[in-house]
Short mmCIF file of C-alpha atoms in Angstrom, two decimals:
data_model
loop_
_atom_site.label_atom_id
_atom_site.label_comp_id
_atom_site.label_asym_id
_atom_site.label_seq_id
_atom_site.Cartn_x
_atom_site.Cartn_y
_atom_site.Cartn_z
CA MET A 25 4.82 -37.26 4.63
CA VAL A 26 6.76 -34.11 4.93
CA SER A 27 5.10 -30.80 3.97
CA ARG A 28 6.39 -29.14 0.79
CA ALA A 29 7.40 -25.96 3.11
CA ALA A 30 9.15 -28.59 5.71
CA ALA A 31 11.12 -30.10 2.55
CA ALA A 32 12.08 -26.77 1.22
CA ILE A 33 13.80 -25.99 4.51
CA ARG A 34 15.57 -29.24 4.71
CA THR A 35 16.63 -28.96 1.45
CA ARG A 36 18.90 -25.74 1.96
CA PRO A 37 22.54 -26.09 2.22
CA ARG A 38 24.06 -26.39 5.93
CA ARG A 39 25.11 -22.97 6.94
CA GLU A 40 28.71 -21.98 6.15
CA ARG A 41 29.74 -20.25 9.31
CA GLU A 42 32.66 -18.33 7.42
CA GLN A 43 29.83 -16.87 5.43
CA GLU A 44 28.03 -15.33 8.37
CA VAL A 45 28.48 -12.07 10.30
CA LEU A 46 27.42 -11.24 13.62
CA VAL A 47 24.13 -9.38 14.12
CA TRP A 48 25.90 -7.16 16.75
CA PRO A 49 27.38 -5.04 15.38
CA ASP A 50 26.91 -5.58 11.65
CA LEU A 51 23.17 -5.66 11.57
CA VAL A 52 22.29 -3.68 14.45
CA PHE A 53 24.38 -0.87 13.17
CA ILE A 54 22.87 -0.67 9.79
CA GLU A 55 19.56 -0.82 11.50
CA PHE A 56 20.53 2.09 13.99
CA ILE A 57 21.89 4.12 11.12
CA SER A 58 18.91 3.84 8.98
CA ALA A 59 16.51 4.76 11.61
CA LEU A 60 18.64 7.70 12.56
CA ILE A 61 18.44 8.88 9.00
CA PHE A 62 14.65 8.58 8.89
CA SER A 63 14.25 10.18 12.19
CA ILE A 64 16.25 13.26 11.14
CA ALA A 65 14.63 13.27 7.73
CA LEU A 66 11.13 13.17 9.17
CA MET A 67 12.19 15.82 11.88
CA VAL A 68 13.31 18.17 8.92
CA LEU A 69 10.29 17.56 6.95
CA SER A 70 7.92 18.24 9.91
CA ALA A 71 10.10 21.48 10.79
CA MET A 72 9.35 22.67 7.25
CA VAL A 73 6.05 21.31 6.00
CA ASN A 74 2.83 21.67 8.27
CA ALA A 75 0.31 18.81 8.09
CA PRO A 76 -3.03 20.50 6.34
CA LEU A 77 -5.72 21.78 8.43
CA LEU A 78 -8.64 23.04 6.50
CA ASN A 79 -11.74 24.84 7.88
CA ARG A 80 -13.79 22.98 10.44
CA ALA A 81 -15.77 19.86 9.09
CA ASP A 82 -19.15 21.29 7.70
CA PRO A 83 -21.33 18.81 6.20
CA ASP A 84 -23.47 21.24 4.45
CA THR A 85 -20.19 22.49 2.36
CA THR A 86 -18.97 20.15 -0.18
CA PRO A 87 -15.49 20.86 -1.72
CA ASN A 88 -15.30 20.18 -5.44
CA PRO A 89 -13.37 17.97 -5.89
CA SER A 90 -13.83 15.64 -2.85
CA LYS A 91 -11.13 13.43 -2.74
CA ALA A 92 -10.27 10.39 -0.23
CA PRO A 93 -7.08 10.01 1.17
CA TRP A 94 -4.33 9.89 -1.40
CA TYR A 95 -3.85 6.02 -1.10
CA PHE A 96 -7.42 5.39 -1.94
CA LEU A 97 -7.33 7.66 -5.13
CA ASN A 98 -6.38 4.68 -7.32
CA LEU A 99 -9.77 3.06 -6.28
CA GLN A 100 -11.56 6.54 -6.72
CA GLU A 101 -10.00 6.74 -10.11
CA LEU A 102 -11.50 3.54 -11.00
CA LEU A 103 -14.76 4.67 -9.76
CA LEU A 104 -15.10 6.92 -12.77
CA HIS A 105 -14.58 4.18 -15.32
CA MET A 106 -16.75 1.39 -14.05
CA GLU A 107 -19.82 0.40 -11.84
CA PRO A 108 -18.99 1.55 -8.22
CA ALA A 109 -19.37 -1.86 -6.92
CA TRP A 110 -16.52 -3.05 -9.23
CA ALA A 111 -14.30 -0.15 -8.63
CA GLY A 112 -14.92 0.12 -4.83
CA VAL A 113 -14.97 -3.20 -3.64
CA ILE A 114 -14.85 -6.23 -6.06
CA VAL A 115 -11.74 -4.86 -8.04
CA PRO A 116 -9.52 -4.28 -5.00
CA THR A 117 -10.86 -7.32 -3.21
CA ILE A 118 -9.63 -9.44 -6.16
CA ALA A 119 -6.53 -7.69 -6.42
CA LEU A 120 -5.88 -8.46 -2.62
CA VAL A 121 -6.67 -12.12 -2.89
CA LEU A 122 -4.67 -12.83 -5.95
CA LEU A 123 -1.65 -10.94 -4.61
CA ALA A 124 -1.85 -13.05 -1.52
CA ALA A 125 -2.31 -16.19 -3.54
CA ILE A 126 0.93 -15.36 -5.52
CA PRO A 127 3.09 -17.81 -3.58
CA TYR A 128 0.57 -20.75 -3.61
CA TRP A 129 0.46 -20.52 -7.49
CA ASP A 130 4.40 -19.92 -8.08
CA ARG A 131 5.66 -22.29 -5.87
CA ASP A 132 8.99 -23.19 -7.43
CA THR A 133 11.94 -22.49 -4.81
CA GLU A 134 14.26 -21.57 -7.60
CA GLY A 135 15.51 -18.16 -8.03
CA GLN A 136 14.70 -16.63 -4.69
CA GLY A 137 16.89 -14.57 -2.60
CA VAL A 138 18.13 -12.56 -5.40
CA TRP A 139 16.82 -9.54 -7.11
CA PHE A 140 15.19 -10.34 -10.40
CA GLY A 141 16.08 -13.94 -10.12
CA THR A 142 15.01 -15.39 -13.83
CA LYS A 143 16.64 -14.68 -17.36
CA PHE A 144 14.32 -12.22 -18.43
CA ALA A 145 13.09 -10.67 -15.25
CA GLY A 146 14.52 -7.28 -16.01
CA ARG A 147 12.66 -7.18 -19.45
CA LEU A 148 9.58 -8.62 -18.02
CA THR A 149 9.36 -6.06 -15.37
CA VAL A 150 10.29 -3.08 -17.51
CA PHE A 151 7.93 -4.11 -20.37
CA GLY A 152 5.01 -5.00 -17.53
CA PHE A 153 5.52 -1.60 -15.87
CA THR A 154 5.92 0.55 -19.03
CA ALA A 155 3.22 -0.95 -20.93
CA ALA A 156 0.83 -1.04 -18.28
CA THR A 157 1.55 2.55 -17.42
CA LEU A 158 1.16 3.65 -21.17
CA ILE A 159 -2.15 1.77 -21.59
CA THR A 160 -3.79 3.22 -18.50
CA SER A 161 -2.71 6.57 -19.34
CA LEU A 162 -4.22 6.16 -22.79
CA LEU A 163 -7.48 4.65 -21.35
CA ILE A 164 -7.77 7.60 -18.92
CA ILE A 165 -7.15 9.93 -21.54
CA TRP A 166 -9.95 8.17 -23.89
CA ASP A 167 -12.33 7.95 -21.22
CA GLY A 168 -11.78 11.57 -20.35
CA SER A 169 -12.43 12.49 -24.07
CA LEU A 170 -9.12 14.29 -24.42
CA HIS A 171 -8.69 12.64 -27.67
CA VAL A 172 -11.82 14.43 -28.79
CA VAL A 173 -10.84 17.94 -27.69
CA TRP A 174 -7.27 17.36 -28.99
CA THR A 175 -8.56 16.28 -32.59
CA GLU A 176 -10.80 19.16 -32.56
CA ASN A 177 -7.93 21.78 -31.76
CA ILE A 178 -5.63 20.34 -33.98
CA ILE A 179 -7.76 20.26 -37.06
CA ARG A 180 -9.11 23.74 -36.13
CA GLY A 181 -5.73 24.88 -35.22
CA LEU A 182 -4.45 23.97 -38.75
CA GLY A 183 -7.22 25.84 -40.48
CA LEU A 184 -8.41 22.70 -42.20
CA ASN A 185 -11.76 23.28 -41.01
CA SER A 186 -12.35 26.27 -38.50
CA ASP A 187 -15.79 24.88 -37.04
CA PHE A 188 -14.61 21.03 -36.90
CA SER A 189 -16.30 19.22 -34.09
CA TRP A 190 -15.97 15.63 -33.59
CA PRO A 191 -18.28 13.52 -35.92
CA GLY A 192 -21.67 12.22 -34.70
CA GLY A 193 -20.73 8.96 -36.42
CA LEU A 194 -17.97 8.54 -33.99
CA ASP A 195 -19.93 9.40 -30.83
CA TRP A 196 -19.61 6.09 -29.46
CA PHE A 197 -15.71 6.47 -29.41
CA ARG A 198 -15.92 9.81 -27.40
CA ASN A 199 -15.39 7.77 -24.03
CA LEU A 200 -16.70 4.82 -22.30
CA ARG A 201 -20.11 5.98 -22.15
CA GLY A 202 -20.01 6.45 -25.86
CA PHE A 203 -20.96 2.81 -25.87
CA ASP A 204 -24.05 3.45 -24.16
CA THR A 205 -25.15 7.04 -25.14
CA GLY A 206 -23.37 7.01 -28.91
CA ILE A 207 -24.89 4.05 -30.37
CA PRO A 208 -28.28 4.12 -31.62
CA TRP A 209 -29.56 1.08 -29.47
CA GLU A 210 -33.18 1.97 -30.44
CA SER A 211 -33.00 0.74 -34.16
CA LEU A 212 -30.90 -2.43 -33.24
CA GLY A 213 -34.08 -4.94 -32.49
CA PHE A 214 -33.72 -7.93 -34.95
CA THR A 215 -36.24 -10.67 -35.70
CA ILE A 216 -35.34 -14.19 -35.55
CA GLY A 217 -38.25 -16.42 -36.74
CA GLY A 218 -41.38 -14.80 -35.74
CA PHE A 219 -39.72 -13.13 -32.69
CA THR A 220 -38.41 -9.61 -32.45
CA MET A 221 -35.29 -9.73 -30.20
CA PHE A 222 -34.92 -6.84 -28.00
CA GLU A 223 -36.99 -4.20 -29.03
CA ASP A 224 -35.65 -2.16 -26.16
CA TRP A 225 -31.95 -3.03 -25.23
CA ARG A 226 -32.50 -0.61 -22.21
CA ALA A 227 -35.07 -3.19 -20.52
CA ILE A 228 -34.22 -6.58 -21.43
CA PRO A 229 -36.38 -8.73 -19.47
CA LEU A 230 -34.46 -11.17 -17.25
CA GLY A 231 -36.48 -12.24 -14.38
CA ILE A 232 -39.81 -13.58 -13.92
CA PRO A 233 -41.63 -10.65 -12.53
CA GLY A 234 -42.63 -11.19 -9.17
CA THR A 235 -39.52 -13.38 -8.26
CA THR A 236 -37.33 -10.57 -7.43
CA THR A 237 -37.59 -6.95 -6.28
CA ASP A 238 -34.16 -5.98 -7.69
CA PRO A 239 -34.81 -3.80 -10.82
CA TRP A 240 -31.46 -4.86 -12.06
CA LEU A 241 -32.32 -8.31 -12.42
CA LEU A 242 -35.82 -7.64 -13.60
CA ASN A 243 -34.65 -5.71 -16.71
CA LEU A 244 -31.03 -5.44 -17.81
CA ASN A 245 -30.02 -2.05 -19.26
CA PHE A 246 -27.85 -3.65 -21.74
CA PRO A 247 -25.98 -0.51 -22.99
CA SER A 248 -25.32 0.63 -19.38
CA PHE A 249 -24.22 -2.97 -18.30
CA LEU A 250 -21.79 -3.05 -21.41
CA SER A 251 -20.13 0.36 -20.76
CA GLN A 252 -20.15 0.05 -17.19
CA GLN A 253 -19.49 -3.61 -16.47
CA ILE A 254 -18.72 -5.63 -19.34
CA ILE A 255 -16.16 -3.39 -21.25
CA PRO A 256 -14.15 -2.37 -17.93
CA VAL A 257 -14.18 -6.19 -16.69
CA ALA A 258 -13.06 -7.34 -19.95
CA THR A 259 -10.10 -4.85 -20.36
CA MET A 260 -8.75 -5.74 -16.57
CA VAL A 261 -9.13 -9.37 -17.38
CA GLY A 262 -8.02 -9.16 -21.05
CA LEU A 263 -4.95 -6.88 -20.71
CA PRO A 264 -3.17 -8.97 -18.37
CA ILE A 265 -3.79 -12.12 -20.67
CA ALA A 266 -2.79 -10.30 -23.81
CA PHE A 267 0.49 -9.08 -21.88
CA VAL A 268 1.39 -12.83 -21.06
CA LEU A 269 0.53 -13.97 -24.56
CA PHE A 270 2.83 -11.40 -25.97
CA CYS A 271 5.70 -12.06 -23.65
CA LYS A 272 5.29 -15.82 -24.30
CA MET A 273 5.50 -15.22 -27.91
CA LEU A 274 8.51 -13.23 -27.51
CA GLY A 275 10.13 -16.15 -25.27
CA TRP A 276 10.43 -14.11 -22.30
CA ILE A 277 8.18 -16.67 -20.25
CA GLN A 278 9.64 -19.68 -18.98
CA THR A 279 8.20 -20.21 -15.51
CA ARG A 280 5.20 -19.19 -13.41
CA ARG A 281 7.74 -16.76 -11.74
CA ASP A 282 8.23 -15.05 -14.98
CA ILE A 283 4.18 -14.49 -15.26
CA ALA A 284 4.11 -13.45 -11.63
CA LEU A 285 6.98 -10.84 -12.46
CA LEU A 286 5.14 -9.68 -15.58
CA ILE A 287 1.78 -9.32 -14.03
CA PHE A 288 3.02 -7.80 -10.79
CA SER A 289 4.99 -5.07 -12.38
CA ALA A 290 2.21 -4.31 -14.55
CA PHE A 291 -0.13 -3.96 -11.35
CA ILE A 292 2.54 -1.63 -9.96
CA GLY A 293 2.45 0.48 -13.33
CA VAL A 294 -1.59 0.66 -12.98
CA TYR A 295 -1.47 1.29 -9.21
CA LEU A 296 1.09 4.18 -9.66
CA THR A 297 -0.74 5.55 -12.57
CA THR A 298 -4.10 5.68 -11.08
CA THR A 299 -2.87 7.10 -7.97
CA ILE A 300 -1.13 9.92 -9.39
CA VAL A 301 -3.92 10.77 -12.01
CA GLY A 302 -6.32 10.58 -9.05
CA THR A 303 -4.15 12.56 -6.76
CA ALA A 304 -2.97 15.47 -9.24
CA PHE A 305 -4.91 15.43 -12.43
CA ARG A 306 -8.49 15.32 -11.33
CA GLY A 307 -10.04 18.71 -10.79
CA GLN A 308 -14.02 19.83 -10.22
CA GLY A 309 -16.20 17.31 -11.28
CA GLN A 310 -13.21 14.82 -11.35
CA ASP A 311 -12.62 16.49 -14.87
CA LEU A 312 -9.17 15.61 -16.15
CA LYS A 313 -6.84 18.59 -15.73
CA PRO A 314 -3.32 19.55 -15.44
CA PRO A 315 -2.26 19.87 -11.68
CA TRP A 316 -1.75 23.73 -12.12
CA ASP A 317 -5.30 24.20 -13.04
CA ILE A 318 -7.04 22.45 -10.29
CA VAL A 319 -8.97 24.51 -7.81
CA VAL A 320 -10.88 23.21 -4.90
CA LEU A 321 -14.42 24.96 -4.66
CA GLU A 322 -16.45 24.85 -1.89
CA GLU A 323 -20.18 24.61 -2.73
CA MET B 242 61.07 -11.48 36.55
CA ALA B 243 59.46 -9.99 39.51
CA ASN B 244 57.34 -7.86 37.35
CA LEU B 245 55.21 -10.95 36.15
CA GLU B 246 54.01 -11.61 39.44
CA ARG B 247 52.15 -8.34 39.64
CA ALA B 248 48.97 -7.99 37.83
CA PRO B 249 49.38 -5.48 35.00
CA ARG B 250 48.40 -2.04 36.14
CA LYS B 251 44.80 -0.94 34.77
CA SER B 252 44.73 1.87 32.47
CA PHE B 253 42.31 4.74 32.91
CA ASN B 254 39.89 3.39 30.22
CA ASP B 255 39.94 -0.11 31.94
CA LEU B 256 38.93 1.58 35.28
CA ILE B 257 36.39 3.45 33.63
CA TYR B 258 35.13 0.34 31.67
CA ASP B 259 34.74 -1.94 34.70
CA LEU B 260 33.16 1.11 36.80
CA ILE B 261 30.41 1.09 34.18
CA PHE B 262 30.20 -2.27 33.01
CA LYS B 263 31.29 -4.60 35.78
CA ASN B 264 29.16 -3.11 38.53
CA TYR B 265 26.32 -5.09 40.23
CA VAL B 266 23.40 -2.82 38.92
CA TRP B 267 24.51 -3.12 35.36
CA GLN B 268 25.09 -6.76 35.42
CA SER B 269 21.65 -7.22 36.97
CA ILE B 270 20.21 -5.44 33.83
CA PHE B 271 22.40 -6.81 31.19
CA ARG B 272 23.42 -10.07 31.92
CA THR B 273 26.45 -9.92 29.58
CA GLY B 274 29.31 -7.39 29.53
CA TYR B 275 29.72 -4.67 26.84
CA PRO B 276 29.41 -6.33 23.44
CA ASN B 277 32.97 -6.06 22.51
CA THR B 278 33.87 -9.96 22.13
CA PRO B 279 32.08 -12.18 19.59
CA ARG B 280 30.79 -14.17 22.88
CA ASN B 281 29.40 -10.98 24.28
CA GLN B 282 28.07 -9.67 21.15
CA MET B 283 25.77 -12.84 20.59
CA LEU B 284 24.88 -13.04 23.95
CA ALA B 285 23.62 -9.35 23.64
CA VAL B 286 21.41 -10.40 20.92
CA ALA B 287 20.15 -13.78 22.13
CA THR B 288 19.38 -12.29 25.74
CA ASN B 289 17.87 -9.03 24.89
CA VAL B 290 14.06 -9.14 24.24
CA PHE B 291 14.22 -6.37 21.64
CA LEU B 292 17.14 -7.72 19.82
CA HIS B 293 16.16 -11.32 19.81
CA LEU B 294 14.07 -10.60 17.12
CA HIS B 295 17.31 -11.09 15.24
CA PRO B 296 19.37 -14.59 15.09
CA THR B 297 22.71 -14.13 16.69
CA ARG B 298 24.47 -14.26 13.43
CA ILE B 299 23.02 -13.89 9.75
CA HIS B 300 24.40 -14.46 6.35
CA ARG B 301 27.10 -12.11 4.87
CA THR B 302 24.58 -11.19 1.81
CA HIS B 303 21.87 -10.09 4.11
CA VAL B 304 23.60 -7.17 5.87
CA LYS B 305 24.10 -5.53 2.07
CA ILE B 306 21.89 -2.57 2.06
CA THR B 307 21.15 -3.35 -1.48
CA HIS B 308 19.51 -6.75 -0.62
CA THR B 309 16.54 -5.28 1.59
CA TYR B 310 17.29 -1.34 1.47
CA CYS B 311 16.18 -1.67 5.56
CA LEU B 312 12.48 -1.47 4.35
CA GLY B 313 10.76 -3.93 6.40
CA GLY B 314 12.65 -2.64 9.41
CA LEU B 315 11.84 0.90 8.57
CA SER B 316 8.17 0.09 8.25
CA PHE B 317 8.06 -1.17 11.64
CA PHE B 318 10.40 1.75 12.85
CA MET B 319 7.75 4.27 11.70
CA PHE B 320 4.90 2.16 13.55
CA LEU B 321 7.02 2.88 16.76
CA GLY B 322 7.38 6.44 15.96
CA LEU B 323 3.87 6.62 15.20
CA THR B 324 2.91 4.96 18.74
CA VAL B 325 5.07 7.25 20.47
CA THR B 326 3.95 10.58 18.85
CA GLY B 327 0.17 9.13 18.62
CA VAL B 328 0.20 8.79 22.50
CA LEU B 329 1.39 12.27 23.02
CA LEU B 330 -1.10 13.57 20.74
CA MET B 331 -3.78 11.62 22.68
CA PHE B 332 -3.08 14.08 25.65
CA TYR B 333 -4.34 16.83 23.59
CA TYR B 334 -7.06 15.48 21.70
CA VAL B 335 -10.82 14.55 22.69
CA PRO B 336 -12.65 12.77 20.01
CA SER B 337 -16.04 14.93 20.08
CA ILE B 338 -17.15 17.01 17.26
CA GLU B 339 -17.50 19.94 19.62
CA ARG B 340 -13.78 19.60 20.71
CA ALA B 341 -11.91 17.83 18.06
CA TYR B 342 -11.32 20.48 15.49
CA GLN B 343 -10.39 23.25 18.29
CA ASP B 344 -8.00 20.75 20.03
CA ILE B 345 -6.27 20.47 16.79
CA GLN B 346 -6.00 24.16 16.58
CA GLU B 347 -4.82 24.65 20.15
CA LEU B 348 -2.30 22.08 19.71
CA GLU B 349 -0.84 23.89 16.71
CA ALA B 350 -1.01 27.12 18.39
CA ASN B 351 -0.73 26.74 22.20
CA VAL B 352 1.31 23.30 22.87
CA ARG B 353 5.05 23.75 22.66
CA PHE B 354 6.34 21.65 19.75
CA GLY B 355 2.66 20.62 19.16
CA GLN B 356 2.65 21.42 15.51
CA LEU B 357 5.93 19.56 15.01
CA LEU B 358 4.25 16.58 16.92
CA ARG B 359 1.36 16.64 14.54
CA ASN B 360 3.63 17.07 11.47
CA MET B 361 5.83 14.01 12.72
CA HIS B 362 2.58 11.80 13.28
CA ARG B 363 1.27 12.94 9.70
CA TRP B 364 4.34 12.62 7.64
CA MET B 365 5.34 9.33 9.37
CA ALA B 366 1.77 7.66 8.38
CA HIS B 367 2.56 8.54 4.88
CA ALA B 368 6.22 7.27 4.95
CA MET B 369 4.72 3.92 6.66
CA ILE B 370 2.48 3.41 3.74
CA ILE B 371 5.00 4.18 1.04
CA LEU B 372 7.67 2.22 3.10
CA VAL B 373 5.20 -1.07 3.29
CA LEU B 374 4.41 -0.88 -0.47
CA LEU B 375 8.14 -0.67 -1.37
CA HIS B 376 8.87 -3.62 1.19
CA MET B 377 6.25 -5.84 -0.63
CA MET B 378 7.91 -4.83 -3.99
CA ARG B 379 11.38 -5.73 -2.52
CA VAL B 380 9.93 -8.99 -1.27
CA PHE B 381 8.56 -9.73 -4.57
CA TYR B 382 11.26 -8.98 -6.88
CA THR B 383 13.73 -10.75 -4.79
CA GLY B 384 11.47 -13.85 -4.72
CA ALA B 385 11.42 -13.96 -1.01
CA TYR B 386 7.60 -14.97 -1.10
CA LYS B 387 8.53 -18.59 -2.29
CA PRO B 388 8.30 -21.79 -0.33
CA PRO B 389 8.63 -21.93 2.62
CA ARG B 390 7.64 -18.18 3.17
CA GLU B 391 4.11 -18.46 1.54
CA PHE B 392 2.21 -17.94 4.69
CA ASN B 393 4.32 -14.99 5.74
CA TRP B 394 3.53 -13.28 2.34
CA VAL B 395 -0.17 -13.48 3.14
CA VAL B 396 0.57 -12.05 6.57
CA GLY B 397 2.27 -9.15 4.86
CA VAL B 398 -0.72 -8.67 2.76
CA VAL B 399 -2.82 -8.44 5.69
CA LEU B 400 -0.34 -6.09 7.21
CA PHE B 401 -0.57 -3.56 4.20
CA ILE B 402 -4.56 -3.71 4.48
CA LEU B 403 -4.25 -2.82 8.15
CA THR B 404 -1.75 -0.04 7.60
CA LEU B 405 -4.25 1.51 4.94
CA LEU B 406 -6.88 1.14 7.51
CA LEU B 407 -4.82 2.64 10.29
CA SER B 408 -4.09 5.59 8.08
CA PHE B 409 -7.68 5.99 7.03
CA THR B 410 -9.16 5.94 10.32
CA GLY B 411 -6.62 8.47 11.59
CA TYR B 412 -7.36 10.55 8.66
CA LEU B 413 -10.96 11.59 10.24
CA LEU B 414 -9.78 12.88 13.50
CA PRO B 415 -8.72 16.34 12.85
CA TRP B 416 -12.51 16.74 11.92
CA ASP B 417 -11.60 19.52 9.32
CA GLN B 418 -13.03 19.75 5.68
CA LEU B 419 -10.29 17.53 4.29
CA ALA B 420 -10.76 14.69 6.92
CA PHE B 421 -14.73 14.85 6.70
CA TRP B 422 -15.00 14.52 2.91
CA ALA B 423 -12.20 12.21 2.38
CA ILE B 424 -13.85 9.82 5.00
CA THR B 425 -17.16 10.41 3.24
CA VAL B 426 -15.85 9.49 -0.05
CA GLY B 427 -13.98 6.41 1.23
CA THR B 428 -16.85 4.95 3.10
CA THR B 429 -19.47 5.82 0.08
CA MET B 430 -17.03 3.21 -1.91
CA VAL B 431 -17.62 0.82 0.92
CA GLY B 432 -21.40 1.14 0.70
CA SER B 433 -21.17 0.39 -2.91
CA ALA B 434 -20.34 -3.17 -2.27
CA PRO B 435 -22.73 -5.63 -3.95
CA VAL B 436 -23.61 -7.65 -0.51
CA LEU B 437 -23.46 -6.15 2.79
CA GLY B 438 -22.36 -2.70 1.38
CA ASP B 439 -24.78 -0.53 3.16
CA GLU B 440 -24.50 -2.60 6.44
CA SER B 441 -20.77 -2.43 6.27
CA LYS B 442 -20.88 1.11 5.79
CA PHE B 443 -23.43 1.63 8.70
CA LEU B 444 -21.29 -0.22 10.90
CA LEU B 445 -18.17 1.74 10.29
CA LEU B 446 -20.11 4.96 10.52
CA GLY B 447 -22.58 3.99 13.41
CA GLY B 448 -25.06 5.74 11.17
CA PHE B 449 -25.83 6.66 7.76
CA SER B 450 -23.29 9.53 7.22
CA VAL B 451 -20.10 10.94 9.01
CA GLY B 452 -21.05 12.04 12.46
CA PRO B 453 -20.10 11.98 16.30
CA ASN B 454 -20.47 8.04 16.05
CA ALA B 455 -18.24 7.72 13.22
CA LEU B 456 -15.84 10.17 14.94
CA ILE B 457 -15.75 8.11 18.17
CA ARG B 458 -15.22 4.68 16.21
CA PHE B 459 -12.56 5.87 14.11
CA TYR B 460 -10.72 7.09 17.18
CA THR B 461 -11.14 3.84 18.84
CA LEU B 462 -10.22 1.94 16.17
CA HIS B 463 -7.22 4.07 15.33
CA VAL B 464 -5.49 4.20 18.91
CA ILE B 465 -6.42 0.71 20.13
CA GLY B 466 -8.32 -1.59 18.10
CA LEU B 467 -6.35 -1.70 14.90
CA PRO B 468 -2.76 -1.08 16.69
CA LEU B 469 -3.78 -4.30 18.89
CA VAL B 470 -4.59 -6.16 15.71
CA ILE B 471 -1.59 -4.99 13.73
CA SER B 472 0.72 -5.73 16.48
CA ILE B 473 -0.66 -9.38 16.48
CA PHE B 474 0.15 -9.79 12.87
CA MET B 475 3.53 -8.11 13.11
CA ALA B 476 4.60 -10.55 15.76
CA VAL B 477 3.46 -13.23 13.74
CA HIS B 478 5.18 -11.97 10.79
CA PHE B 479 8.52 -11.38 12.42
CA TRP B 480 8.30 -14.92 14.17
CA ARG B 481 7.73 -16.23 10.87
CA VAL B 482 10.73 -14.79 9.19
CA ARG B 483 13.07 -16.56 11.77
CA ARG B 484 11.05 -19.76 11.74
CA ASP B 485 11.18 -19.87 7.99
CA GLY B 486 15.03 -19.69 8.06
CA GLY B 487 15.70 -15.91 8.19
CA LEU B 488 15.85 -13.75 4.86
CA ALA B 489 15.60 -15.67 1.66
CA ARG B 490 18.71 -16.57 -0.40
CA PRO B 491 19.46 -18.66 -3.29
CA LEU B 492 19.28 -22.56 -3.03
#
């Protein structure tokens, strides 16, 4: 029984010597030059820009905003839109596991060793990246309630209604938490037979008292659960599926490699967008702000 | 015809060449002559512990810059540079909350090229993360993770995580406000894990908040623990590149 990997190696055509070059000098030269360029570039950068050194660490003075190192700001950005356990741990863990699992799912050996090896690879990459970047930005704008501010400003600015404010009936659409605070959950109980269902949506009894000490398991706060867990998770699962279905409809997806290309490109888009927003567009209290309006206060 | 019996006169260049490359000491270090013939060029790669990471010959397409953009090699080069600058930084730095911040200030003010040294270490660390990410994208978009290279892709993902951890543990060491609060935010995220969250956070910090124990833990992980682990994974990574048939190329 030959393993799939061994078979893959064996099926390679025999090396054609005339297609080969010597590592010394051809490759070693390139490596040397690229190392040299990077050394010089970093030396110049280091001579011009100093590494930051702020005041001595002081546990009693909290900078506002406090930020993680830039490469974790995508996670810190997620933190603003969902339950911390999802944003800080579960989502990155699942993302990394899925990332590592790509080659075990896309096992076809066709199309390796060339850039964008399938027929529609270019389109899938551009579409995945652009659409994901756009949708992520829109979601961030929506959860930052910027659409509320903009709508109010535009309607006031046009002189249509000088003291227009976002209608109360649309409070649920202010941001993600709107699904929690903007819906009159108190009046949403209903009766089936003789039973009154969910008199209190914020404390739906789940467990038998005494079997668990976890308040979350005892009484489910459904509105909060909906806005902090169901909707974010459904978005993160649903959008990739929608992407795949859409591209399938267009006929761009023929192999698993195509799906991998689409989702990976979308992932890169989300990764970049959340990193950039978290780094440059989050001011005090993690409010959405343009980079030039961001001041760090120490409190 | 008498001339043929006499050996051709050596030019000055040949004399110098022989003097440098054909003496006892040189040949004890480098078994081959200067790599100016195909045979010596292959031997130079095969008999050198550093160069023998490479095969002696590779496919023509793989030396095209646009095939790899040297991203993996440059990530490794950043690691080497970080090791060198890191060792030098260790001469001037003591990981205690009384001294850490002051040591950095003194490094910048009193040590010749101290500021440059610290800057190099900082920017190389950022560059390494970006290069590793770009390298991952290169491997993905060229389909180089496909069989038989599945496992090496997994090793690569681990190396990416280790790179982030190395940078994260180094971030605390200057013990300034930036460092302190970034690590506070970062470890709070760890603490929100549904299972073993508080326990992992406590293990990482050696306490409930960022303090002297956290500093010494991060320092030890940064200068010895994680570099050892990442070296092992890098060795596997490079070894597997060779074992799995070099760089991917069309079947």
